Structure formats: C-alpha cells, structure tokens
PDB file of C-alpha atoms and ligand atoms in Angstrom:
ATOM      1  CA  UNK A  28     115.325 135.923 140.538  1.00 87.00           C
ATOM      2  CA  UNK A  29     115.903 134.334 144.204  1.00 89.00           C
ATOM      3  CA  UNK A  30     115.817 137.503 145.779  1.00 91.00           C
ATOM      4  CA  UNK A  31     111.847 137.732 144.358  1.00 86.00           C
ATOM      5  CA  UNK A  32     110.886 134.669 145.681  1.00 86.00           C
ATOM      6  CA  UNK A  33     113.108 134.145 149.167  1.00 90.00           C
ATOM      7  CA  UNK A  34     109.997 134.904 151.386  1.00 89.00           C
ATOM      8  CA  UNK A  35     108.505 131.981 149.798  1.00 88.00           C
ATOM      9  CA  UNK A  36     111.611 130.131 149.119  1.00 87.00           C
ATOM     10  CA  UNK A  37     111.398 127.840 151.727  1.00 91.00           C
ATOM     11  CA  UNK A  38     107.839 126.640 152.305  1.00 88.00           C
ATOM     12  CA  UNK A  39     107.873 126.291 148.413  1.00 85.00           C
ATOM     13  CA  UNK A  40     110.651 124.006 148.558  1.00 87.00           C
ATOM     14  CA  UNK A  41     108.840 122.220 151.277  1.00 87.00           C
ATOM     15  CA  UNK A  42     105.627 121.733 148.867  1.00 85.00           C
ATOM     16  CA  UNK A  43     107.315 120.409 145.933  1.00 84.00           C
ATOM     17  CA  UNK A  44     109.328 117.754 147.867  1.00 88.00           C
ATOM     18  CA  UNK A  45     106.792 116.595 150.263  1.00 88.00           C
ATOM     19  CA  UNK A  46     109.654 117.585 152.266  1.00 91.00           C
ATOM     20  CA  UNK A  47     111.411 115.269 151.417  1.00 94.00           C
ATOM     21  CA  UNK A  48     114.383 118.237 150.386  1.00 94.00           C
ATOM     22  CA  UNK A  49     115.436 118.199 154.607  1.00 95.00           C
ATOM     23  CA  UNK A  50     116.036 114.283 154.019  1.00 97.00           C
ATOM     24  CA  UNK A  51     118.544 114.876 151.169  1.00 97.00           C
ATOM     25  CA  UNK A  52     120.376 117.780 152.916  1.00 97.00           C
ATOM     26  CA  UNK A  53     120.484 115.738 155.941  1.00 98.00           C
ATOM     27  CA  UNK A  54     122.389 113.382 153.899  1.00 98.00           C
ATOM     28  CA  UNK A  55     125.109 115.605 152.127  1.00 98.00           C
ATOM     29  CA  UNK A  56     125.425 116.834 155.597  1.00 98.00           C
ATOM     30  CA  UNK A  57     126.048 113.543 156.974  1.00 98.00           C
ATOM     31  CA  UNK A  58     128.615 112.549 153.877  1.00 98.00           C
ATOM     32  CA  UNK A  59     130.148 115.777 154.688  1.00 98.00           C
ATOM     33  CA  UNK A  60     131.045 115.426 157.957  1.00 98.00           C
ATOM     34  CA  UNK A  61     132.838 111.666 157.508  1.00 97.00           C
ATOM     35  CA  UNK A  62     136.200 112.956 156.981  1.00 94.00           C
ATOM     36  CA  UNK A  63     135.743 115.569 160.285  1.00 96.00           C
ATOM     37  CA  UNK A  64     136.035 118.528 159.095  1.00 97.00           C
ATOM     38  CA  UNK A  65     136.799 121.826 160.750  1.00 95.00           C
ATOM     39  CA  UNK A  66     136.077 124.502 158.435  1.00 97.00           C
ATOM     40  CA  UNK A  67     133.313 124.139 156.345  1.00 98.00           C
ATOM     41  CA  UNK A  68     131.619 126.256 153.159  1.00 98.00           C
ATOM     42  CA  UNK A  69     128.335 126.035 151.970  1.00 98.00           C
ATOM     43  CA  UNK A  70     128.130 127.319 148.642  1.00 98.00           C
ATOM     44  CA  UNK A  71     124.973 128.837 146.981  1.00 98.00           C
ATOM     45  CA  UNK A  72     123.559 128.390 150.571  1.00 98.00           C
ATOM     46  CA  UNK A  73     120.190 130.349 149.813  1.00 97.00           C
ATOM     47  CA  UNK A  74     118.085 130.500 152.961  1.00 98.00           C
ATOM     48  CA  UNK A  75     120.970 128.351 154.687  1.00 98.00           C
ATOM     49  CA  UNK A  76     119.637 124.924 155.288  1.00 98.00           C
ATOM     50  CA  UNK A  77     122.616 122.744 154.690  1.00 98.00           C
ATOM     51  CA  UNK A  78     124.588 125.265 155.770  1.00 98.00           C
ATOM     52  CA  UNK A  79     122.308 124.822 159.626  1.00 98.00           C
ATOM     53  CA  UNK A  80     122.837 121.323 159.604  1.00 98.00           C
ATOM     54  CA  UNK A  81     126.064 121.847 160.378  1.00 98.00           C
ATOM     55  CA  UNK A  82     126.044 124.500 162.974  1.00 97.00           C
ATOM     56  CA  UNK A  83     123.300 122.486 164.666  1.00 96.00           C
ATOM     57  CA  UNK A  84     126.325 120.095 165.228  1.00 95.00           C
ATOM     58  CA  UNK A  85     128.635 122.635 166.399  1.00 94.00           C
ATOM     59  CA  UNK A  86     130.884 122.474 163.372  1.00 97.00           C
ATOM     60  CA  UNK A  87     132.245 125.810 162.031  1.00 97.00           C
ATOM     61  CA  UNK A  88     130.348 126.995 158.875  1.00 98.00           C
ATOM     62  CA  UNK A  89     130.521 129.822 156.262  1.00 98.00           C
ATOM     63  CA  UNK A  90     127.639 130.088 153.830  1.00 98.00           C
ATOM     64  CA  UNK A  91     127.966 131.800 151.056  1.00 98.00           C
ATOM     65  CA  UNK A  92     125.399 133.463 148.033  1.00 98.00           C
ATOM     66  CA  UNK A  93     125.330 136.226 145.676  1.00 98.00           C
ATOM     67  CA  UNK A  94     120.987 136.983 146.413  1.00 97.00           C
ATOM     68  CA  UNK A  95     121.087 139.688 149.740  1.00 97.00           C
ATOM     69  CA  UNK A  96     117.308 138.403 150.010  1.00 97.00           C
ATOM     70  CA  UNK A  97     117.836 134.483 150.409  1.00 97.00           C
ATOM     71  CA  UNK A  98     121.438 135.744 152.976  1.00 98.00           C
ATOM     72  CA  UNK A  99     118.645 137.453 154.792  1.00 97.00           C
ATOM     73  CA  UNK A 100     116.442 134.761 155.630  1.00 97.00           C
ATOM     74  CA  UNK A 101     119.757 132.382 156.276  1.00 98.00           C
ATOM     75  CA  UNK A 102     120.574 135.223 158.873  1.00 98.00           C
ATOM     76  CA  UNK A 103     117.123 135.332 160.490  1.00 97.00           C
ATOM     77  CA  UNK A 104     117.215 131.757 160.940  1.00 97.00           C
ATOM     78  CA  UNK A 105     120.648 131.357 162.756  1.00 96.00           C
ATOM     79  CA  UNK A 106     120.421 134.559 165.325  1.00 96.00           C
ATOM     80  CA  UNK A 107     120.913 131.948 167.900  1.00 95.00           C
ATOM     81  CA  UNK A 108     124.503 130.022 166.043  1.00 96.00           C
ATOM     82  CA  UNK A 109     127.565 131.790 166.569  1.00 95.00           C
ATOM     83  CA  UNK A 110     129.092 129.628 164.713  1.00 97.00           C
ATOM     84  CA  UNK A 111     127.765 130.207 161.529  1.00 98.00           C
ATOM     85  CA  UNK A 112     128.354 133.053 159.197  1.00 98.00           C
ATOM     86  CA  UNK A 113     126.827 134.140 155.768  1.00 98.00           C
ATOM     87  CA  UNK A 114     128.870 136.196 153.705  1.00 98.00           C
ATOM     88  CA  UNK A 115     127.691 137.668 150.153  1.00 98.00           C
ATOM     89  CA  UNK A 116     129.591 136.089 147.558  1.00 98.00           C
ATOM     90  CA  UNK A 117     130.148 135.175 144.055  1.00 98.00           C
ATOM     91  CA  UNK A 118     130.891 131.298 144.017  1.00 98.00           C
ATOM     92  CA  UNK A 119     132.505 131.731 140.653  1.00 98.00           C
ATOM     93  CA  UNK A 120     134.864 134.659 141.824  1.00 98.00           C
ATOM     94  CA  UNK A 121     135.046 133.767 145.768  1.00 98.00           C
ATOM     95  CA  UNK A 122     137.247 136.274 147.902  1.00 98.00           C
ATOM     96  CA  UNK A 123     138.618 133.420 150.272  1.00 98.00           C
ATOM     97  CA  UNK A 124     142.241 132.674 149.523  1.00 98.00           C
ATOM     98  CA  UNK A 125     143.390 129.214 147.961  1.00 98.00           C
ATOM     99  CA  UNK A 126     143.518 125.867 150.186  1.00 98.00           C
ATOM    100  CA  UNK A 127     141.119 126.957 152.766  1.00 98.00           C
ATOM    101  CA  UNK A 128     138.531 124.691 153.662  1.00 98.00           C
ATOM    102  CA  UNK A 129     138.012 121.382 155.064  1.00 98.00           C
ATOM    103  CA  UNK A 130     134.886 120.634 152.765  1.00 98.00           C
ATOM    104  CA  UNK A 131     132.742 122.423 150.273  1.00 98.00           C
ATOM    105  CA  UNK A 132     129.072 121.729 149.916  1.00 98.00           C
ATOM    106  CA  UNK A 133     126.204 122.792 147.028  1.00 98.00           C
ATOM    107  CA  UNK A 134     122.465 122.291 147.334  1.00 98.00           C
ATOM    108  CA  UNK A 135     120.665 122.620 144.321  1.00 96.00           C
ATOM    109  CA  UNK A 136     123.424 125.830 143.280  1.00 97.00           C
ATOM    110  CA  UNK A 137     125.147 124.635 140.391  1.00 97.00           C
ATOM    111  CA  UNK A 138     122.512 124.422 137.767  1.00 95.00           C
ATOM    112  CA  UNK A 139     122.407 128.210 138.437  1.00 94.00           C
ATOM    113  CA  UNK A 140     126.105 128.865 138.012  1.00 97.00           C
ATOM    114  CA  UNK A 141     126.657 131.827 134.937  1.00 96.00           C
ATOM    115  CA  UNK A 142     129.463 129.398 134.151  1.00 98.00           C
ATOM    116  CA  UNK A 143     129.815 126.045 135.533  1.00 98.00           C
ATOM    117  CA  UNK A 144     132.764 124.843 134.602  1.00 98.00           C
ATOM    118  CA  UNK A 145     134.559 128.078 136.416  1.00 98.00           C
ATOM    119  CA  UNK A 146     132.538 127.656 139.370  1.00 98.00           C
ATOM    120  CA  UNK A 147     134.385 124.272 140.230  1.00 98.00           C
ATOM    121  CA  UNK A 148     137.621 125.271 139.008  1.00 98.00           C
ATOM    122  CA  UNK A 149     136.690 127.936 141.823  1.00 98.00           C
ATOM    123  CA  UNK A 150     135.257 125.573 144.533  1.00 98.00           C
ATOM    124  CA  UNK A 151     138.250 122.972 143.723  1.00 98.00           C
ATOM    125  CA  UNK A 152     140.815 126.597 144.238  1.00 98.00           C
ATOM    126  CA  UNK A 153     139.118 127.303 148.072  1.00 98.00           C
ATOM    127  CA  UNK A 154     139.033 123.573 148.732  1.00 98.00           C
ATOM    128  CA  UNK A 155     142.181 121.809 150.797  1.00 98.00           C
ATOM    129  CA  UNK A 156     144.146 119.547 148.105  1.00 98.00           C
ATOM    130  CA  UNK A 157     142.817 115.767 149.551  1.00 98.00           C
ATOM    131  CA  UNK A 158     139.236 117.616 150.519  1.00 98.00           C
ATOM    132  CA  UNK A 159     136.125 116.665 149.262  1.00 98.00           C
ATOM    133  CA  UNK A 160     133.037 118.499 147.737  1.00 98.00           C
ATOM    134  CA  UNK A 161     129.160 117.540 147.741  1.00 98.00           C
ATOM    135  CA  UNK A 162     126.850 118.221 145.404  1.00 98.00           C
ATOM    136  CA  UNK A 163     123.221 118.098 145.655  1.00 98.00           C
ATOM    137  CA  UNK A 164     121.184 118.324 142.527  1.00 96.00           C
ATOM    138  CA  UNK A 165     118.196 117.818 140.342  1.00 93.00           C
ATOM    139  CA  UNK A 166     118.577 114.993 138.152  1.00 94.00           C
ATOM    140  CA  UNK A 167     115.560 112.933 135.828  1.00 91.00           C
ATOM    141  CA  UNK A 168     114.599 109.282 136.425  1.00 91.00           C
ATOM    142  CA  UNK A 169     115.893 106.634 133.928  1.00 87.00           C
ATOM    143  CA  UNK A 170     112.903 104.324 134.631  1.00 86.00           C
ATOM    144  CA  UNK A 171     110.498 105.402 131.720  1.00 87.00           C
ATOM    145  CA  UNK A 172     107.008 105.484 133.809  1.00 87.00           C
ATOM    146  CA  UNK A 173     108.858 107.459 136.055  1.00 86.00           C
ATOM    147  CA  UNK A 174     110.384 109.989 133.652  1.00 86.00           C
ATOM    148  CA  UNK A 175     106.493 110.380 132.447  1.00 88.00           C
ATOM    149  CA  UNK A 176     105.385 111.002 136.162  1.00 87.00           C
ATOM    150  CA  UNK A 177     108.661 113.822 136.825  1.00 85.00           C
ATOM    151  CA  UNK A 178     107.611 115.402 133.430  1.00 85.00           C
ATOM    152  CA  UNK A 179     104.010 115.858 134.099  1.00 87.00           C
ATOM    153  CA  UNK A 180     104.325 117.197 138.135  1.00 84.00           C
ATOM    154  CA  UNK A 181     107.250 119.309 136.824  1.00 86.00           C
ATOM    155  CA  UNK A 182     105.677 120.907 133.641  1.00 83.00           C
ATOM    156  CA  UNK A 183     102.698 121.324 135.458  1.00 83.00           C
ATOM    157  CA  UNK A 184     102.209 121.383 139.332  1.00 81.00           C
ATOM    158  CA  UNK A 185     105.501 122.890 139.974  1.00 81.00           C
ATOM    159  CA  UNK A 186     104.583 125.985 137.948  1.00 82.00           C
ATOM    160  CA  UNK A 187     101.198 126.146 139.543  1.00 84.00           C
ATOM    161  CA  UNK A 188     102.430 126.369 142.798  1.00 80.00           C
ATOM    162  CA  UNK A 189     105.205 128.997 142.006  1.00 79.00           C
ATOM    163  CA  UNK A 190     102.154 131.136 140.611  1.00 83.00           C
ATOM    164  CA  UNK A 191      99.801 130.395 143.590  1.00 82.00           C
ATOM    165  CA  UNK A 192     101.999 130.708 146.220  1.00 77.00           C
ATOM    166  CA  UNK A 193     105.236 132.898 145.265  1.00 72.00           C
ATOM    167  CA  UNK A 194     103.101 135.015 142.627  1.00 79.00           C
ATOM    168  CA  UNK A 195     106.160 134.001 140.346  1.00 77.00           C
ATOM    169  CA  UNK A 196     105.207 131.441 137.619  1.00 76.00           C
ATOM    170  CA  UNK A 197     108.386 132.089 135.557  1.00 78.00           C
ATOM    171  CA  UNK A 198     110.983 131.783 138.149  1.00 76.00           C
ATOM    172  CA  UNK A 199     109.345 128.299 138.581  1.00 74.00           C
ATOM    173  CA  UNK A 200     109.234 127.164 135.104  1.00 80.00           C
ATOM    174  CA  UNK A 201     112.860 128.274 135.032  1.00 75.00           C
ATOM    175  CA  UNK A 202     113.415 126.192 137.980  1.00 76.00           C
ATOM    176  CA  UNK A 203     112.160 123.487 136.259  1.00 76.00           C
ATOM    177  CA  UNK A 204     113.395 123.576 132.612  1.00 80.00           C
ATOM    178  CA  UNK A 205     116.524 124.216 134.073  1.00 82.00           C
ATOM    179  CA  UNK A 206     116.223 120.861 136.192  1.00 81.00           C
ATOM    180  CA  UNK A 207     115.080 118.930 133.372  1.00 84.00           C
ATOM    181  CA  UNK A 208     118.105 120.134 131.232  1.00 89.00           C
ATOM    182  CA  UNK A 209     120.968 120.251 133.257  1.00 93.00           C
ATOM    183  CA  UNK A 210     123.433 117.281 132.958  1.00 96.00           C
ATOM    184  CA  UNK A 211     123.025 114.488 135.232  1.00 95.00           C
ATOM    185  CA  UNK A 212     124.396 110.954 136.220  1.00 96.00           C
ATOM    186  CA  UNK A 213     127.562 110.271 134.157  1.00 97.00           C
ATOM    187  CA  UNK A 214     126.841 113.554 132.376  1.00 97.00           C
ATOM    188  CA  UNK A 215     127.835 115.462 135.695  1.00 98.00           C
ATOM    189  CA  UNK A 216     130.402 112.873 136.536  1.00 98.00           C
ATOM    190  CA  UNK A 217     132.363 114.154 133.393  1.00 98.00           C
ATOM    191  CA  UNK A 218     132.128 117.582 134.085  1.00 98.00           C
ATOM    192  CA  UNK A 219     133.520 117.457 137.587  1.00 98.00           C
ATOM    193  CA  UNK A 220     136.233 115.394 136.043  1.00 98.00           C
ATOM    194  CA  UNK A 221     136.883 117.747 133.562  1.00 98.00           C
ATOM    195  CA  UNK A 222     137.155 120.728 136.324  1.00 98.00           C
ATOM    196  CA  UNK A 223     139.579 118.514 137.941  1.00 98.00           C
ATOM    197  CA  UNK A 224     138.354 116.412 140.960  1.00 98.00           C
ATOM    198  CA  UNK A 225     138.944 112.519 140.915  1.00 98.00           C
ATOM    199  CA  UNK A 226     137.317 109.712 142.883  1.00 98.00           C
ATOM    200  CA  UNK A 227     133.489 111.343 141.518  1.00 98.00           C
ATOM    201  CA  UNK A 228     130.791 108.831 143.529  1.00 98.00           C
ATOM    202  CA  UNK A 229     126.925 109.223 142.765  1.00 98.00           C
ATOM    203  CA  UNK A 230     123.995 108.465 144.936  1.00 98.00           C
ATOM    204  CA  UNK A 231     120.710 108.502 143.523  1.00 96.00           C
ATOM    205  CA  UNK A 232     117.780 109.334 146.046  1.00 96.00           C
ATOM    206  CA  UNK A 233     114.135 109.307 145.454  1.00 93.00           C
ATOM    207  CA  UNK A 234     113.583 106.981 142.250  1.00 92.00           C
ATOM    208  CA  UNK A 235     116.254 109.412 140.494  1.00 93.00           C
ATOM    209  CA  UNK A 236     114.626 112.385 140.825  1.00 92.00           C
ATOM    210  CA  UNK A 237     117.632 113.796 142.905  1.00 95.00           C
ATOM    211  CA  UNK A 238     121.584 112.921 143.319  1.00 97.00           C
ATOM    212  CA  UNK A 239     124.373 113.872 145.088  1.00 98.00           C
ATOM    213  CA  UNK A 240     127.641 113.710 143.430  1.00 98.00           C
ATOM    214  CA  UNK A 241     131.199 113.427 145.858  1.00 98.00           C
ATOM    215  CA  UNK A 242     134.155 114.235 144.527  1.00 98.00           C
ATOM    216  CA  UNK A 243     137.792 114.856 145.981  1.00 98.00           C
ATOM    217  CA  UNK A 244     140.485 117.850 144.947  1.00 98.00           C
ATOM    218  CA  UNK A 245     143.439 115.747 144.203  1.00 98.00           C
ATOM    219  CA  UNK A 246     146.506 116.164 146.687  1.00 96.00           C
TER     220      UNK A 246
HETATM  221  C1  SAM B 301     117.842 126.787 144.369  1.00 92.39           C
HETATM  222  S1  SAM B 301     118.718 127.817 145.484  1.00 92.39           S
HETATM  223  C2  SAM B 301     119.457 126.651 146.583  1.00 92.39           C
HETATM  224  C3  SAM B 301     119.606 127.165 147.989  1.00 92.39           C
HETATM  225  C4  SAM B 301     120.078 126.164 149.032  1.00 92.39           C
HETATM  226  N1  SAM B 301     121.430 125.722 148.790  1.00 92.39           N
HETATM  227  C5  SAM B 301     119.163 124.976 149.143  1.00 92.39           C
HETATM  228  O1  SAM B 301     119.653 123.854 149.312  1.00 92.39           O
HETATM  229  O2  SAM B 301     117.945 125.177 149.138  1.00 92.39           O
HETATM  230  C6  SAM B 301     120.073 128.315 144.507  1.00 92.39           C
HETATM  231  C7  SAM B 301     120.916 129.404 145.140  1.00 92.39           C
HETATM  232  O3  SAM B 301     122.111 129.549 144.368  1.00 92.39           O
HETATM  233  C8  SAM B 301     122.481 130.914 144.437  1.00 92.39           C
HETATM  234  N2  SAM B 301     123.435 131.180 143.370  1.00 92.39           N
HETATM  235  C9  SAM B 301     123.276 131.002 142.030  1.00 92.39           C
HETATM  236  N3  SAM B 301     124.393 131.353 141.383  1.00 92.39           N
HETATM  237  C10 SAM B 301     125.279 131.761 142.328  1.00 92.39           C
HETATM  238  C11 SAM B 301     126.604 132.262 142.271  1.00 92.39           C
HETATM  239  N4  SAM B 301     127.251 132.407 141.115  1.00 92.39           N
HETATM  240  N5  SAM B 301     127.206 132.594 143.423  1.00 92.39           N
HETATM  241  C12 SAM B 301     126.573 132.446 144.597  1.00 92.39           C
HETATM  242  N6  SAM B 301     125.306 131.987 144.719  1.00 92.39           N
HETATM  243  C13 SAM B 301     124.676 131.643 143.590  1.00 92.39           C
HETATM  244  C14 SAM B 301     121.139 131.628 144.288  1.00 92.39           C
HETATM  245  O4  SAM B 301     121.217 132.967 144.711  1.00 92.39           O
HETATM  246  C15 SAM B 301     120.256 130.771 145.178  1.00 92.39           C
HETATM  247  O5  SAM B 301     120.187 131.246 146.501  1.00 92.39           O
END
C-alpha cells in the first residue's frame, strides 16, 4: 500500500497537517538527540523525514522500511548526506545484531506493524540496554467538541484528498480507521510496558490529535 502512494506520500502528508507533521518530527528529533547519541535508527522511515533531521545535524543515521517505493524517495532526497543510509528492512525481523544503537525512532510506523507487540520486543532487541525509543503517532482528542471535529475531517476530507490527489481513496480510509482505532494515551503506555521498556513519558501535541510516547530499554 505505501509503495502506491509514495509519489504522493509527502505533499499528502503536508495537506492533511497543514504541515504541521515537520513540527512534530522536529520534536522527536529534538527529544532524540538529548541523551547524544551516536548511532541512530529510524524505523518505518518512509520517505525519510525524521530520519533527515538528523543527518541535517551531522549525526549518523540508518533508516529503515520494508516499501522499496517510499526507500526510494528517502534516497532521492539525501543524495547530498553521506551520513545517512536507508536500508530495506523488516522492523519486526531486523538484520542488525542485538545492543546496537544509541536511539530508535518511529513516525507514524507502528500502527502499521503486522504484529506490534513483536515489533518492540524487536526495536527494544537492536536498542542499547539504558537507550531510549520515540514514538510518534496518531492518537484522538479527549475534549468532546474536538473528538467531533477529528471525526468529521478524518471520515471525510482525509479520504477526499487521498482520492483527489493520490488516486487512492482506500489507502486513505485505511490510514484513517486505522488512526482512529489504534490504542492511544495510557492504552499505548501499557503496551510498551508490556514489550518491556520502563520510564514510558507522553506528550500530547496539537489538541490530542498526535503524541509521542518515550520510553527507555531497561539496563
Ligand atoms: C505512515 S508511513 C510513515 C513514514 C515516516 N516515518 C513518516 O514519519 O512520515 C508508515 C511507514 O511504515 C512502513 N512500515 C510498516 N510496517 C513496517 C514494517 N513491518 N517494517 C518496516 N517498515 C514498515 C511503511 O512501509 C511506511 O513507509
């Protein structure tokens, strides 16, 4: 399904937000990089935007995806990095060995994970014990008038522009069923707990429509 629309992917992404999606990826980036890492995965990378962020800054970074299409794009937009590298990959079955990396992050990857719960155990494997992994994902506002307001643009405008501008209305109302239905908040909290990481913080952006969950492999 991402490899149909990764021509699109981006600008897309751009519409929906009001772009406000480089402002929350400029975040995880920014919560990444507190504890200074070195070596770096972004997981689920797509077209490679958080994955950027931190080669903009110089910082060693593998990305990593299992859609050729949305690696391709990630590719064409780092020629000039050589510090960056995007590698074809199943996040639930990665090939790196255990204890590798300095920091893991996922933007908007997870809700698309076959199985969830082994794609942290796998993220928590690649991950240094003491390391830390950020998650941004969709999430649906508490405040009532605001759930309405996510419902309607999500049910409606969201699928209208996947049909008008990726000629793909059903990857779009899959994007957005599966946003309204994945756990969120405490929800997610639990299931990170449950694959094993400890010290699980969550920051809600944009009147809820969005958070980003931190949690830390133990030592
Ligand atoms: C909504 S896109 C997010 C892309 C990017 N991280 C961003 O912030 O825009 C989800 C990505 O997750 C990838 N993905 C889903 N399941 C995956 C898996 N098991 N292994 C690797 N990538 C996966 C998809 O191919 C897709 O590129």
């Amino acid at each position: 399904m991402f490899n149909s629309i990764s021509l699109k992917y981006d600008l897309i992404n751009q519409m929906m937000t009001f772009n406000m999606d480089k402002k929350w990826r400029q975040i995880v980036f920014k919560i990444a990089i507190k504890d200074d890492p070195k070596n770096i995965i972004d997981i689920a990378t797509g077209t490679g935007d958080i994955a950027l962020c931190f080669a903009q800054e110089n910082l060693q970074v593998v990305g990593i995806d299992n859609a050729s299409q949305m690696l391709d794009i990630a590719r064409q937009k780092s020629v000039k990095f050589e510090n960056i590298q995007f590698q074809m990959e199943d996040a639930e079955e990665m090939s790196f060995e255990d204890n590798l990396f300095d920091v893991a992050t996922v933007g908007f990857g997870v809700r698309n994970f076959e199985n969830l719960h082994q794609g942290l155990l796998e993220i928590k494997r690649v991950l240094k014990p003491g390391k830390k992994l950020v998650i941004l994902e969709t999430a649906v506002p508490s405040f009532f008038l605001f759930r309405l307001g996510y419902f309607i643009y999500t049910k409606l405008f969201i699928p209208l522009i996947g049909k008008i501008f990726a000629n793909n209305q059903k990857a779009y109302n899959y994007l957005s069923s599966s946003a309204e239905q994945f756990p969120h908040g405490r929800k997610f909290q639990l299931i990170l707990e449950e694959a094993g990481f400890e010290n699980v913080s969550i920051k809600i952006l944009s009147l809820g429509i969005v958070n980003i969950y931190s949690a830390t492999k133990p030592q």
